[in-house]
Amino acid sequence: VVQLDQLRAVNPSANRLNPSEKYIHIVTRDGYEFWFMGFISYDKALKKLSEALQRACNSSGVVSRV
């Protein structure tokens, strides 16, 4: 479990050789990186994670990459 206030970035990614293999790259404030794959609904998961990160950043006043 990664708490929202610990997120620094949520980035979409795809395999260059097989673009249908999509990943979500999450970076935490303390520099840890996580790669997630195998989502039933990749686009929806990426959208919800990005929105959650944006809300967390807006409430804390921190600017982040999405």
PDB file of C-alpha atoms in Angstrom:
ATOM      1  CA  VAL A   1       0.000   0.000   0.000  1.00  0.00           C
ATOM      2  CA  VAL A   2       1.318   3.407  -0.983  1.00  0.00           C
ATOM      3  CA  GLN A   3      -0.372   6.359   0.668  1.00  0.00           C
ATOM      4  CA  LEU A   4      -1.483   9.175  -1.635  1.00  0.00           C
ATOM      5  CA  ASP A   5       0.532  11.775   0.266  1.00  0.00           C
ATOM      6  CA  GLN A   6       3.681   9.747  -0.516  1.00  0.00           C
ATOM      7  CA  LEU A   7       3.193   9.769  -4.305  1.00  0.00           C
ATOM      8  CA  ARG A   8       5.428  11.950  -6.435  1.00  0.00           C
ATOM      9  CA  ALA A   9       4.496  10.782  -9.937  1.00  0.00           C
ATOM     10  CA  VAL A  10       2.239   8.440 -11.907  1.00  0.00           C
ATOM     11  CA  ASN A  11       3.459   7.771 -15.443  1.00  0.00           C
ATOM     12  CA  PRO A  12       2.010   5.664 -18.266  1.00  0.00           C
ATOM     13  CA  SER A  13       4.395   3.363 -20.101  1.00  0.00           C
ATOM     14  CA  ALA A  14       4.262   0.682 -22.802  1.00  0.00           C
ATOM     15  CA  ASN A  15       6.567  -2.005 -24.102  1.00  0.00           C
ATOM     16  CA  ARG A  16       8.275  -0.686 -27.255  1.00  0.00           C
ATOM     17  CA  LEU A  17       8.262  -4.095 -28.919  1.00  0.00           C
ATOM     18  CA  ASN A  18       4.675  -4.909 -27.922  1.00  0.00           C
ATOM     19  CA  PRO A  19       2.648  -1.709 -27.380  1.00  0.00           C
ATOM     20  CA  SER A  20      -0.316  -3.690 -26.056  1.00  0.00           C
ATOM     21  CA  GLU A  21       1.756  -4.434 -22.915  1.00  0.00           C
ATOM     22  CA  LYS A  22       1.046  -1.326 -20.860  1.00  0.00           C
ATOM     23  CA  TYR A  23       2.463  -0.425 -17.465  1.00  0.00           C
ATOM     24  CA  ILE A  24       1.902   2.223 -14.823  1.00  0.00           C
ATOM     25  CA  HIS A  25       5.075   3.582 -13.239  1.00  0.00           C
ATOM     26  CA  ILE A  26       4.626   5.063  -9.762  1.00  0.00           C
ATOM     27  CA  VAL A  27       7.352   7.030  -7.973  1.00  0.00           C
ATOM     28  CA  THR A  28       7.156   7.883  -4.277  1.00  0.00           C
ATOM     29  CA  ARG A  29       8.578  10.927  -2.507  1.00  0.00           C
ATOM     30  CA  ASP A  30      11.341   8.826  -0.954  1.00  0.00           C
ATOM     31  CA  GLY A  31      12.520   7.648  -4.389  1.00  0.00           C
ATOM     32  CA  TYR A  32      11.002   4.167  -4.589  1.00  0.00           C
ATOM     33  CA  GLU A  33       9.665   3.093  -7.961  1.00  0.00           C
ATOM     34  CA  PHE A  34       6.863   0.619  -8.646  1.00  0.00           C
ATOM     35  CA  TRP A  35       5.796  -0.862 -11.981  1.00  0.00           C
ATOM     36  CA  PHE A  36       2.274  -2.242 -12.286  1.00  0.00           C
ATOM     37  CA  MET A  37       0.810  -4.194 -15.178  1.00  0.00           C
ATOM     38  CA  GLY A  38      -2.101  -6.478 -15.984  1.00  0.00           C
ATOM     39  CA  PHE A  39      -4.934  -4.040 -15.357  1.00  0.00           C
ATOM     40  CA  ILE A  40      -8.370  -5.100 -16.533  1.00  0.00           C
ATOM     41  CA  SER A  41      -9.007  -1.471 -17.478  1.00  0.00           C
ATOM     42  CA  TYR A  42      -5.620   0.209 -17.926  1.00  0.00           C
ATOM     43  CA  ASP A  43      -6.989   3.578 -19.066  1.00  0.00           C
ATOM     44  CA  LYS A  44      -9.445   3.798 -16.181  1.00  0.00           C
ATOM     45  CA  ALA A  45      -6.771   2.821 -13.619  1.00  0.00           C
ATOM     46  CA  LEU A  46      -4.336   5.410 -15.001  1.00  0.00           C
ATOM     47  CA  LYS A  47      -7.033   8.082 -15.004  1.00  0.00           C
ATOM     48  CA  LYS A  48      -8.079   7.372 -11.395  1.00  0.00           C
ATOM     49  CA  LEU A  49      -4.477   7.275 -10.135  1.00  0.00           C
ATOM     50  CA  SER A  50      -3.649  10.529 -11.932  1.00  0.00           C
ATOM     51  CA  GLU A  51      -6.763  12.223 -10.534  1.00  0.00           C
ATOM     52  CA  ALA A  52      -5.973  11.022  -7.006  1.00  0.00           C
ATOM     53  CA  LEU A  53      -2.395  12.295  -7.293  1.00  0.00           C
ATOM     54  CA  GLN A  54      -3.619  15.644  -8.611  1.00  0.00           C
ATOM     55  CA  ARG A  55      -6.096  16.019  -5.719  1.00  0.00           C
ATOM     56  CA  ALA A  56      -3.416  15.094  -3.180  1.00  0.00           C
ATOM     57  CA  CYS A  57      -1.002  17.612  -4.709  1.00  0.00           C
ATOM     58  CA  ASN A  58      -3.625  20.368  -4.814  1.00  0.00           C
ATOM     59  CA  SER A  59      -4.452  19.876  -1.152  1.00  0.00           C
ATOM     60  CA  SER A  60      -0.785  19.900  -0.115  1.00  0.00           C
ATOM     61  CA  GLY A  61       0.385  22.620  -2.513  1.00  0.00           C
ATOM     62  CA  VAL A  62       3.024  20.328  -4.082  1.00  0.00           C
ATOM     63  CA  VAL A  63       3.618  20.280  -7.844  1.00  0.00           C
ATOM     64  CA  SER A  64       4.151  16.872  -9.463  1.00  0.00           C
ATOM     65  CA  ARG A  65       4.530  15.177 -12.839  1.00  0.00           C
ATOM     66  CA  VAL A  66       1.603  13.206 -14.199  1.00  0.00           C
TER      67      VAL A  66
END
